[in-house]
Amino acid sequence: MWYHKPVINEELLQSLPNLKIVASSGVGIDHLDRNLLSSYGVKLSNTPFVVSTDTADLGMALMLASSRRLVEGYQMAVSPDTEYFPADWLGAELSGATLGIVGMGTIGYKVAERAKAFEMKILYHNRNQRNKEEESAVGAVYCKKIEDLLHQSDFVLLSVNLTAQTHKLIGKRELELMKPTATLINISRGLVVDQDALVEALHNKVIKAAALDVTYPEPLPRDHPLLKLKNVIITPHIGSATKKTRRLMMENMTESIQAGLTGLPIPNEVL
Amino acid sequence: MSKKVQAIYLWWHKPVIDQELLQSLPNLKVIANSGVGMDHLDLKLVASFGVKMANAPHAVSSSTADTGMGLLLASARRLVEGHHIAISAGVEDCEADFLGVEVTGATLGIIGMGNIGYKIALRAKAFEMNILYHNRTRRKEQEEQAVGATYCEKIDNLLQQADFVMVVVSLTPQTHKLIGRRELELMKPTATLINISRGAVIDQEALVTALQTGVIRAAALDVTYPEPLPRDHTLLKLKNVIITPHLGIKTDKATYMITEEAVENILAALNGLPIPSEVLPS
């Protein structure tokens, strides 16, 4: 299964009586109905760890691009109308700023490791607190209440998986708790953010900017307001899009499929 | 009025410091530059009028290092191209084969390991990058170990091994066109060139050819010669090039710190004290 295709529904499962396993590319499985699959006796696997560093890298890329206004800057640098570069055109400094990571799983932790090297102050919110060693390795401070993280962060990065609990986790209330100078980075799933609330928040300068690798749907309708806002960077879900990682994902999926077909324990099985 | 001027704070190369200006300001004691590069100043000329000069080396390093990493990541992951695909009217489906190159675990070659180069190494280490560096002088062992950097006495060794080549030197007669056709051809065809130093450190014509013929994969340039480039320049049209308008230090924080550093230098000069970041004509 690649990029959520084909769609796995009752009809498809009924038409494939000998289907033994669905191997999904990437780590997210929110697009699959696990109960449905299991009712047909079909196994499921994903590719959880191999995508982590690329996704963390992209999170950092988006944070840097947004804070320094890289896309706007590029447009100025190549525009036929540009005669000089204005001296008062500024971005915001990333080094030394406060990063709030919402979702400190494998990917969130790798973001923290990278951000630490930029001398960023790191806060995180997670279902469970990480142990002391892990926290001090990256200098991360636990915020049991997401509100505390939102209040203090210059950058809020979302790296949760999409579940019933994280659906619209960031809505109007959360956006209003953020600093007006803050930037929202989303590398998780579009549905973790209330998109309409986000558009409004950006319009009314409730927050400063957003950088999104994921939206709902993907791609957005061509007339969607998010596509037109100057303070928004959108990338087409490229979190794991490098040659090396894609090859590793395929290898993982092949391994899982082979195991599934021969009745052996399945690597990366999702239960 | 001109008799009263004792100090100049040079902001983005203005005013132009030439013979005429220096002659018209008999009481000028010091010129403080906003930034670290001094290539736009005739150091000998200024010194001949008994005027001291200072730059702002400390305030610039973090923001310039951030710019370097930002360009490296944006180029590797094709961020600008990706954004245009994501927002453009003609797109109906996301391309499943839109791929970039990995940053984590790749080899970064830093040319110029001064304050800024070293801060880049610190950042790159967190991405588990393998770090090579080329510099006029080798850094101390402790400094090398802290970032896991390997010295390449010959620039050729660095160019042949690096997936990303980051140019962070100051512009001098020795570094003018440091990266030309020969150097580009030594680089891997999958490599990316990132320039956050000065446009003139790279032979721009050679770079255009290299990018068009696949000699290197891509380039990301915060600096060009001139700035801005003429609007019909080929570099503006190449898909595998990101150009930014000399963003290096353009943050609110850096601007503030640079001004503080400049003021410190100016006050020291006016009070006849040692100037913290004095620049002498070599």
Coordinates of C-alpha atoms in Angstrom, one line a residue:
Chain A
M1 CA 0.0 0.0 0.0
W2 CA 1.5 3.3 -1.2
Y3 CA 0.2 6.7 -0.3
H4 CA -3.1 5.3 1.0
K5 CA -3.9 3.5 -2.3
P6 CA -5.8 1.3 -2.8
V7 CA -8.5 2.3 -0.4
I8 CA -9.1 -0.7 1.9
N9 CA -12.8 -1.1 2.4
E10 CA -15.4 -3.8 2.9
E11 CA -15.9 -4.2 -0.8
L12 CA -12.2 -4.7 -1.6
L13 CA -11.7 -7.1 1.3
Q14 CA -14.7 -9.2 0.2
S15 CA -13.3 -9.4 -3.3
L16 CA -9.9 -10.7 -2.2
P17 CA -10.6 -13.9 -0.3
N18 CA -6.9 -14.9 -0.2
L19 CA -5.5 -11.6 1.0
K20 CA -3.2 -12.3 3.9
I21 CA -1.4 -9.0 4.6
V22 CA -1.6 -5.3 4.0
A23 CA 1.8 -3.7 4.2
S24 CA 1.4 0.1 4.6
S25 CA 4.2 2.5 3.7
G26 CA 5.2 5.0 6.4
V27 CA 4.4 5.0 10.1
G28 CA 0.8 6.4 10.2
I29 CA -2.1 4.0 10.0
D30 CA -4.9 6.4 10.6
H31 CA -6.2 5.7 7.1
L32 CA -6.8 2.1 7.9
D33 CA -9.7 0.4 9.8
R34 CA -7.8 -2.1 11.9
N35 CA -10.9 -3.8 13.2
L36 CA -12.2 -4.3 9.7
L37 CA -8.9 -5.9 8.6
S38 CA -8.7 -8.1 11.6
S39 CA -12.3 -9.3 11.0
Y40 CA -11.2 -10.6 7.7
G41 CA -8.1 -12.2 9.2
V42 CA -5.8 -9.9 7.3
K43 CA -2.6 -8.9 9.0
L44 CA -1.2 -5.3 8.9
S45 CA 2.3 -3.9 9.0
N46 CA 3.9 -0.4 8.7
T47 CA 7.4 1.1 8.5
P48 CA 7.8 2.9 11.8
F49 CA 11.5 3.6 12.4
V50 CA 13.0 4.1 9.0
V51 CA 11.0 7.3 8.4
S52 CA 12.0 9.0 11.7
T53 CA 15.2 10.9 10.8
D54 CA 13.9 12.2 7.5
T55 CA 10.7 13.4 9.1
A56 CA 12.6 15.1 11.9
D57 CA 14.9 16.7 9.3
L58 CA 11.9 18.0 7.4
G59 CA 10.5 19.4 10.7
M60 CA 13.7 21.3 11.1
A61 CA 13.8 22.4 7.5
L62 CA 10.2 23.8 7.8
M63 CA 11.1 25.6 11.1
L64 CA 14.2 27.2 9.6
A65 CA 12.5 28.1 6.3
S66 CA 9.5 29.7 8.1
S67 CA 11.5 31.6 10.7
R68 CA 13.9 33.1 8.1
R69 CA 11.2 33.6 5.5
L70 CA 13.1 31.5 3.0
V71 CA 10.3 31.0 0.5
E72 CA 9.4 34.7 0.5
G73 CA 13.1 35.5 0.2
Y74 CA 13.5 33.2 -2.7
Q75 CA 10.6 34.8 -4.5
M76 CA 12.1 38.2 -4.0
A77 CA 15.5 37.0 -5.2
V78 CA 14.2 35.7 -8.5
S79 CA 11.3 38.1 -9.1
P80 CA 11.6 40.2 -12.3
D81 CA 10.5 43.3 -10.4
T82 CA 13.3 43.2 -7.8
E83 CA 15.8 46.0 -8.1
Y84 CA 17.5 45.8 -4.7
F85 CA 17.2 43.9 -1.5
P86 CA 15.7 46.1 1.3
A87 CA 17.9 46.4 4.3
D88 CA 15.0 46.3 6.8
W89 CA 13.6 42.9 5.6
L90 CA 13.9 40.6 8.6
G91 CA 13.1 37.2 9.8
A92 CA 13.2 35.8 13.3
E93 CA 16.2 34.1 15.0
L94 CA 15.9 30.4 15.5
S95 CA 19.0 29.9 17.7
G96 CA 18.1 30.4 21.3
A97 CA 14.3 30.4 20.8
T98 CA 11.9 28.1 22.6
L99 CA 10.6 25.0 20.8
G100 CA 7.5 23.2 22.1
I101 CA 7.2 19.6 20.8
V102 CA 3.8 18.1 21.0
G103 CA 4.3 14.4 20.7
M104 CA 7.7 13.2 21.9
G105 CA 7.8 9.8 20.2
T106 CA 10.7 8.7 18.0
I107 CA 10.3 11.5 15.6
G108 CA 9.6 14.2 18.2
Y109 CA 12.7 13.1 20.1
K110 CA 14.9 13.3 17.0
V111 CA 13.6 16.8 16.4
A112 CA 14.7 17.6 20.0
E113 CA 18.2 16.3 19.4
R114 CA 18.5 18.5 16.3
A115 CA 17.0 21.6 17.9
K116 CA 19.3 21.3 20.9
A117 CA 22.3 22.0 18.6
F118 CA 20.7 25.3 17.7
E119 CA 20.7 26.2 21.4
M120 CA 16.9 26.1 21.4
K121 CA 15.1 25.8 24.7
I122 CA 13.0 22.6 24.4
L123 CA 9.6 22.0 26.0
Y124 CA 7.5 18.9 25.3
H125 CA 4.0 17.5 25.8
N126 CA 3.4 13.8 25.6
R127 CA 1.0 11.2 26.9
N128 CA 3.8 10.0 29.1
Q129 CA 6.8 11.7 30.5
R130 CA 10.1 10.5 29.1
N131 CA 12.7 9.3 31.6
K132 CA 15.3 11.7 33.2
E133 CA 18.2 10.5 31.1
E134 CA 16.3 11.1 27.8
E135 CA 15.1 14.5 29.0
S136 CA 18.5 15.7 30.0
A137 CA 20.2 14.4 26.9
V138 CA 18.2 17.0 24.9
G139 CA 17.6 19.5 27.7
A140 CA 13.8 19.0 27.3
V141 CA 11.3 20.1 30.0
Y142 CA 8.0 18.2 30.3
C143 CA 4.8 20.2 30.2
K144 CA 2.0 18.0 31.6
K145 CA -0.5 20.6 30.5
I146 CA -0.3 21.5 26.8
E147 CA -1.4 25.0 27.8
D148 CA 2.0 25.6 29.5
L149 CA 3.8 24.6 26.3
L150 CA 1.6 26.8 24.1
H151 CA 2.1 29.8 26.3
Q152 CA 5.9 29.7 26.2
S153 CA 6.8 28.5 22.8
D154 CA 8.2 30.5 19.8
F155 CA 7.7 27.4 17.7
V156 CA 5.1 24.7 18.3
L157 CA 5.9 21.5 16.4
L158 CA 3.3 18.7 16.1
S159 CA 4.6 15.1 15.9
V160 CA 1.8 13.1 17.3
N161 CA 0.0 10.3 15.5
L162 CA -3.6 10.8 14.5
T163 CA -6.0 9.1 16.9
A164 CA -9.5 9.9 18.2
Q165 CA -7.7 11.9 21.0
T166 CA -5.5 13.9 18.8
H167 CA -8.1 14.8 16.2
K168 CA -8.3 18.6 16.1
L169 CA -5.9 18.7 19.0
I170 CA -4.9 22.2 17.9
G171 CA -8.1 24.3 17.6
K172 CA -9.1 27.9 18.2
R173 CA -8.5 27.7 21.9
E174 CA -5.0 26.3 21.5
L175 CA -4.1 28.8 18.8
E176 CA -5.2 31.7 21.0
L177 CA -3.0 30.4 23.8
M178 CA 0.0 30.6 21.6
K179 CA 2.2 33.7 21.4
P180 CA 1.3 36.1 18.6
T181 CA 4.9 35.8 17.5
A182 CA 4.8 32.0 17.4
T183 CA 4.9 29.6 14.4
L184 CA 3.0 26.3 14.1
I185 CA 4.8 23.5 12.4
N186 CA 2.8 20.3 11.5
I187 CA 4.6 17.1 10.4
S188 CA 2.0 14.8 11.8
R189 CA -1.4 14.7 10.1
G190 CA -3.6 17.4 8.7
L191 CA -6.5 16.4 11.0
V192 CA -4.6 17.1 14.1
V193 CA -5.2 20.8 13.4
D194 CA -8.6 22.5 13.0
Q195 CA -7.8 24.0 9.6
D196 CA -10.5 26.5 9.6
A197 CA -9.4 27.8 13.0
L198 CA -5.9 27.9 11.7
V199 CA -6.9 30.1 8.7
E200 CA -8.7 32.5 11.0
A201 CA -5.8 32.6 13.4
L202 CA -3.3 33.4 10.6
H203 CA -5.6 36.1 9.1
N204 CA -6.1 37.8 12.4
K205 CA -2.5 37.5 13.4
V206 CA -3.3 35.4 16.4
I207 CA -0.2 33.5 15.5
K208 CA 2.6 34.6 13.2
A209 CA 3.0 31.8 10.7
A210 CA 2.5 28.2 9.9
A211 CA 4.5 25.5 8.0
L212 CA 2.7 22.4 7.1
D213 CA 3.9 19.2 5.5
V214 CA 0.4 17.7 6.0
T215 CA -3.1 19.0 5.4
Y216 CA -6.6 17.6 5.1
P217 CA -7.2 16.7 2.4
E218 CA -3.9 16.2 0.5
P219 CA -3.8 18.1 -1.7
L220 CA -6.0 21.0 -0.6
P221 CA -8.6 22.2 -3.0
R222 CA -6.9 24.8 -5.3
D223 CA -9.0 27.7 -3.9
H224 CA -8.3 27.0 -0.3
P225 CA -7.3 30.1 1.7
L226 CA -4.2 28.4 3.1
L227 CA -2.7 28.3 -0.3
K228 CA -2.8 32.1 -0.6
L229 CA -1.4 33.2 2.8
K230 CA 2.0 34.8 2.6
N231 CA 2.9 33.5 6.1
V232 CA 2.3 29.8 5.3
I233 CA 4.6 27.3 3.8
I234 CA 3.1 24.1 2.6
T235 CA 5.0 21.1 1.3
P236 CA 3.3 18.1 -0.4
H237 CA 3.7 15.4 2.4
I238 CA 7.4 14.8 1.8
G239 CA 8.4 13.8 5.3
S240 CA 9.9 10.6 4.2
A241 CA 10.6 11.5 0.6
T242 CA 14.2 10.7 0.1
K243 CA 15.7 8.1 -2.2
K244 CA 17.4 6.2 0.6
T245 CA 14.5 6.1 3.0
R246 CA 12.0 5.1 0.3
R247 CA 14.2 2.2 -0.6
L248 CA 14.4 1.2 3.0
M249 CA 10.6 1.4 3.4
M250 CA 10.2 -0.8 0.4
E251 CA 12.6 -3.3 1.8
N252 CA 10.7 -3.3 5.1
M253 CA 7.4 -3.8 3.4
T254 CA 8.8 -6.7 1.3
E255 CA 10.1 -8.4 4.4
S256 CA 6.8 -8.0 6.2
I257 CA 4.9 -9.3 3.1
Q258 CA 7.2 -12.3 2.8
A259 CA 6.8 -13.2 6.5
G260 CA 3.0 -12.7 6.2
L261 CA 2.7 -15.1 3.3
T262 CA 4.8 -17.8 4.8
G263 CA 3.1 -17.6 8.2
L264 CA 6.3 -16.4 10.0
P265 CA 6.3 -13.6 12.7
I266 CA 5.8 -10.4 10.8
P267 CA 8.4 -7.6 11.3
N268 CA 6.7 -4.2 12.0
E269 CA 3.3 -5.9 12.5
V270 CA 0.6 -3.5 13.8
L271 CA -1.7 -5.2 16.3
Chain B
M1 CA 28.5 69.3 10.2
S2 CA 31.2 67.3 8.6
K3 CA 33.7 68.5 11.2
K4 CA 31.6 67.0 13.9
V5 CA 31.5 63.4 12.6
Q6 CA 33.7 61.2 14.7
A7 CA 32.3 57.8 14.0
I8 CA 30.5 56.0 11.1
Y9 CA 28.2 53.0 11.6
L10 CA 28.2 51.3 8.3
W11 CA 24.9 49.7 7.5
W12 CA 24.8 47.4 4.5
H13 CA 27.7 49.0 2.8
K14 CA 26.3 52.5 3.0
P15 CA 27.7 55.2 2.9
V16 CA 30.4 54.2 0.4
I17 CA 33.8 54.9 2.1
D18 CA 36.0 56.5 -0.6
Q19 CA 38.8 59.1 -0.7
E20 CA 36.3 61.9 -1.1
L21 CA 34.3 61.0 1.9
L22 CA 37.3 60.5 4.1
Q23 CA 38.8 63.8 3.1
S24 CA 35.5 65.6 4.0
L25 CA 35.5 64.2 7.5
P26 CA 38.6 65.5 9.3
N27 CA 37.6 64.3 12.7
L28 CA 36.5 60.8 11.8
K29 CA 38.0 58.4 14.3
V30 CA 36.3 55.0 13.6
I31 CA 34.2 53.1 11.1
A32 CA 32.2 50.3 12.7
N33 CA 30.8 47.7 10.2
S34 CA 27.4 46.0 10.7
G35 CA 28.5 42.4 10.0
V36 CA 31.7 40.5 9.8
G37 CA 32.7 40.9 6.1
M38 CA 35.1 43.7 5.3
D39 CA 35.6 43.1 1.6
H40 CA 33.7 46.2 0.6
L41 CA 36.2 48.4 2.4
D42 CA 39.6 49.6 1.2
L43 CA 41.3 48.9 4.6
K44 CA 44.6 50.5 3.6
L45 CA 42.9 53.6 2.4
V46 CA 41.0 54.0 5.6
A47 CA 44.1 53.4 7.7
S48 CA 46.0 56.0 5.8
F49 CA 43.6 58.6 7.1
G50 CA 44.3 57.4 10.7
V51 CA 40.8 56.0 11.0
K52 CA 40.3 52.8 12.9
M53 CA 38.0 50.0 11.7
A54 CA 35.9 47.4 13.5
N55 CA 33.5 44.6 12.5
A56 CA 30.9 42.6 14.4
P57 CA 32.1 39.0 14.4
H58 CA 30.3 37.6 17.3
A59 CA 26.8 38.8 16.7
V60 CA 26.6 37.2 13.2
S61 CA 27.7 33.7 13.8
S62 CA 24.5 32.0 15.0
S63 CA 22.1 33.6 12.5
T64 CA 24.5 33.0 9.6
A65 CA 25.0 29.3 10.7
D66 CA 21.2 29.0 10.9
T67 CA 20.9 30.4 7.3
G68 CA 23.5 27.8 6.1
M69 CA 21.6 24.9 7.7
G70 CA 18.3 26.3 6.4
L71 CA 19.6 26.4 2.9
L72 CA 21.2 23.0 3.1
L73 CA 17.9 21.4 4.3
A74 CA 15.8 23.3 1.9
S75 CA 17.9 22.3 -1.0
A76 CA 18.2 18.6 0.0
R77 CA 14.5 18.2 0.6
R78 CA 13.5 20.4 -2.4
L79 CA 11.4 22.6 -0.1
V80 CA 10.9 25.6 -2.4
E81 CA 9.9 23.3 -5.3
G82 CA 7.6 21.3 -3.0
H83 CA 5.9 24.5 -1.8
H84 CA 5.2 25.6 -5.3
I85 CA 3.7 22.2 -6.2
A86 CA 1.6 22.3 -3.1
I87 CA 0.1 25.7 -3.8
S88 CA 0.0 25.9 -7.6
A89 CA -3.2 25.9 -9.5
G90 CA -2.3 23.2 -11.9
V91 CA -1.7 20.4 -9.4
E92 CA -4.4 17.8 -8.8
D93 CA -2.4 14.9 -7.4
C94 CA 0.7 14.8 -5.2
E95 CA 3.6 13.2 -7.1
A96 CA 4.5 10.0 -5.4
D97 CA 7.9 10.2 -6.9
F98 CA 8.9 13.6 -5.6
L99 CA 12.2 12.7 -3.9
G100 CA 14.9 14.7 -2.2
V101 CA 18.2 13.5 -0.7
E102 CA 19.0 12.5 2.9
V103 CA 20.6 14.9 5.3
T104 CA 21.0 12.7 8.3
G105 CA 24.1 10.6 8.0
A106 CA 25.4 12.5 4.9
T107 CA 28.9 14.0 4.6
L108 CA 29.2 17.7 5.0
G109 CA 32.4 19.5 3.8
I110 CA 32.9 22.9 5.5
I111 CA 35.2 25.2 3.6
G112 CA 36.2 27.9 6.2
M113 CA 36.1 26.8 9.8
G114 CA 35.9 30.1 11.5
N115 CA 33.3 31.1 14.1
I116 CA 30.4 30.6 11.6
G117 CA 31.9 27.4 10.1
Y118 CA 32.3 25.9 13.6
K119 CA 28.7 26.8 14.6
I120 CA 27.5 25.0 11.4
A121 CA 29.6 21.9 12.4
L122 CA 27.9 22.0 15.9
R123 CA 24.5 22.0 14.2
A124 CA 25.3 19.4 11.6
K125 CA 26.6 17.0 14.2
A126 CA 23.1 16.8 15.6
F127 CA 22.0 15.5 12.2
E128 CA 24.6 12.8 12.6
M129 CA 26.4 14.2 9.6
N130 CA 30.0 13.1 8.9
I131 CA 31.9 16.4 9.0
L132 CA 35.0 17.3 6.9
Y133 CA 36.6 20.7 6.9
H134 CA 39.2 22.7 5.1
N135 CA 40.7 25.8 6.6
R136 CA 43.9 27.9 6.4
T137 CA 44.9 26.5 9.7
R138 CA 43.9 23.3 11.5
R139 CA 41.7 23.6 14.6
K140 CA 42.7 22.2 18.0
E141 CA 42.1 18.5 18.5
Q142 CA 39.5 19.3 21.3
E143 CA 37.6 21.5 18.9
E144 CA 37.7 18.9 16.2
Q145 CA 36.5 16.1 18.5
A146 CA 33.7 18.2 20.0
V147 CA 32.1 18.2 16.5
G148 CA 33.6 15.0 15.1
A149 CA 35.3 17.0 12.3
T150 CA 38.1 15.7 10.1
Y151 CA 40.6 18.1 8.7
C152 CA 41.2 18.0 5.0
E153 CA 44.5 19.7 4.3
K154 CA 43.8 19.5 0.6
I155 CA 40.5 21.0 -0.5
D156 CA 40.3 18.3 -3.2
N157 CA 39.8 15.5 -0.6
L158 CA 36.9 17.4 0.9
L159 CA 35.3 18.1 -2.5
Q160 CA 35.5 14.4 -3.6
Q161 CA 33.9 13.0 -0.5
A162 CA 31.2 15.6 0.5
D163 CA 27.5 15.3 -0.2
F164 CA 27.1 18.9 0.8
V165 CA 29.8 21.5 0.4
M166 CA 29.3 24.6 2.5
V167 CA 31.4 27.7 1.7
V168 CA 32.0 29.9 4.8
V169 CA 35.2 31.8 4.1
S170 CA 35.8 35.5 4.1
L171 CA 36.4 37.1 0.7
T172 CA 40.1 37.9 0.2
P173 CA 42.3 37.8 -2.9
Q174 CA 43.1 34.2 -2.0
T175 CA 39.5 33.1 -1.8
H176 CA 38.3 35.0 -4.9
K177 CA 36.9 32.3 -7.3
L178 CA 38.0 29.6 -4.9
I179 CA 35.3 27.4 -6.3
G180 CA 35.7 27.2 -10.1
R181 CA 35.3 24.7 -12.8
R182 CA 38.0 22.4 -11.5
E183 CA 36.6 22.3 -8.0
L184 CA 33.0 21.8 -9.2
E185 CA 34.2 18.8 -11.3
L186 CA 35.9 17.3 -8.3
M187 CA 32.6 17.3 -6.5
K188 CA 30.2 14.3 -6.7
P189 CA 27.4 14.6 -9.3
T190 CA 25.0 14.0 -6.4
A191 CA 26.5 16.9 -4.3
T192 CA 24.9 20.2 -3.3
L193 CA 26.9 23.5 -3.1
I194 CA 25.8 26.0 -0.4
N195 CA 27.3 29.5 -0.3
I196 CA 26.8 31.8 2.7
S197 CA 30.1 33.7 2.3
R198 CA 30.4 36.1 -0.7
G199 CA 29.3 35.7 -4.3
A200 CA 32.8 36.3 -5.6
V201 CA 34.1 33.2 -3.9
I202 CA 32.4 31.2 -6.6
D203 CA 33.0 31.4 -10.3
Q204 CA 29.4 32.0 -11.2
E205 CA 29.7 31.2 -14.9
A206 CA 31.4 27.9 -14.0
L207 CA 28.6 27.2 -11.5
V208 CA 25.9 27.8 -14.1
T209 CA 27.5 25.3 -16.5
A210 CA 28.0 22.7 -13.7
L211 CA 24.4 22.9 -12.7
Q212 CA 23.1 22.7 -16.3
T213 CA 25.2 19.7 -17.2
G214 CA 24.6 17.7 -14.0
V215 CA 28.2 18.1 -12.8
I216 CA 26.7 18.8 -9.4
R217 CA 23.1 18.2 -8.2
A218 CA 22.1 21.6 -6.9
A219 CA 23.1 24.9 -5.3
A220 CA 21.7 27.1 -2.6
L221 CA 23.1 30.6 -2.6
D222 CA 22.5 33.3 0.0
V223 CA 25.1 35.5 -1.7
T224 CA 25.8 36.3 -5.4
Y225 CA 27.8 38.7 -7.4
P226 CA 26.2 41.2 -7.8
E227 CA 23.3 41.4 -5.4
P228 CA 20.8 41.3 -6.7
L229 CA 21.6 39.4 -9.9
P230 CA 20.5 41.0 -13.2
R231 CA 17.0 39.8 -13.8
D232 CA 17.8 37.8 -16.9
H233 CA 20.7 35.8 -15.2
T234 CA 20.5 32.1 -15.8
L235 CA 20.9 31.3 -12.1
L236 CA 17.4 32.7 -11.5
K237 CA 15.8 30.3 -13.9
L238 CA 17.4 26.9 -12.9
K239 CA 15.1 24.5 -11.0
N240 CA 18.0 23.1 -8.9
V241 CA 19.0 26.5 -7.5
I242 CA 17.7 28.2 -4.4
I243 CA 18.7 31.9 -4.1
T244 CA 18.0 34.0 -1.0
P245 CA 18.5 37.7 -0.7
H246 CA 21.5 37.7 1.6
L247 CA 19.5 36.7 4.6
G248 CA 22.6 35.7 6.6
I249 CA 22.1 38.0 9.5
K250 CA 18.6 39.4 8.8
T251 CA 16.9 38.6 12.1
D252 CA 15.6 41.0 14.7
K253 CA 18.0 39.5 17.3
A254 CA 21.1 39.6 15.2
T255 CA 20.5 43.1 14.0
Y256 CA 20.2 44.2 17.6
M257 CA 23.3 42.4 18.7
I258 CA 25.3 43.7 15.7
T259 CA 24.4 47.2 16.6
E260 CA 25.3 46.6 20.2
E261 CA 28.7 45.3 19.1
A262 CA 29.2 48.2 16.8
V263 CA 28.4 50.7 19.5
E264 CA 30.9 49.0 21.9
N265 CA 33.6 49.4 19.3
I266 CA 32.7 53.0 18.5
L267 CA 32.7 54.0 22.2
A268 CA 36.1 52.3 22.8
A269 CA 37.6 54.1 19.8
L270 CA 36.3 57.5 20.9
N271 CA 37.6 57.0 24.4
G272 CA 41.0 55.9 23.2
L273 CA 40.6 52.4 24.6
P274 CA 41.5 49.1 22.9
I275 CA 38.8 48.3 20.3
P276 CA 37.2 44.8 20.9
S277 CA 36.8 43.8 17.3
E278 CA 39.4 46.0 15.5
V279 CA 40.2 45.1 11.9
L280 CA 43.7 45.9 10.7
P281 CA 44.8 46.2 7.1
S282 CA 46.8 43.0 6.5

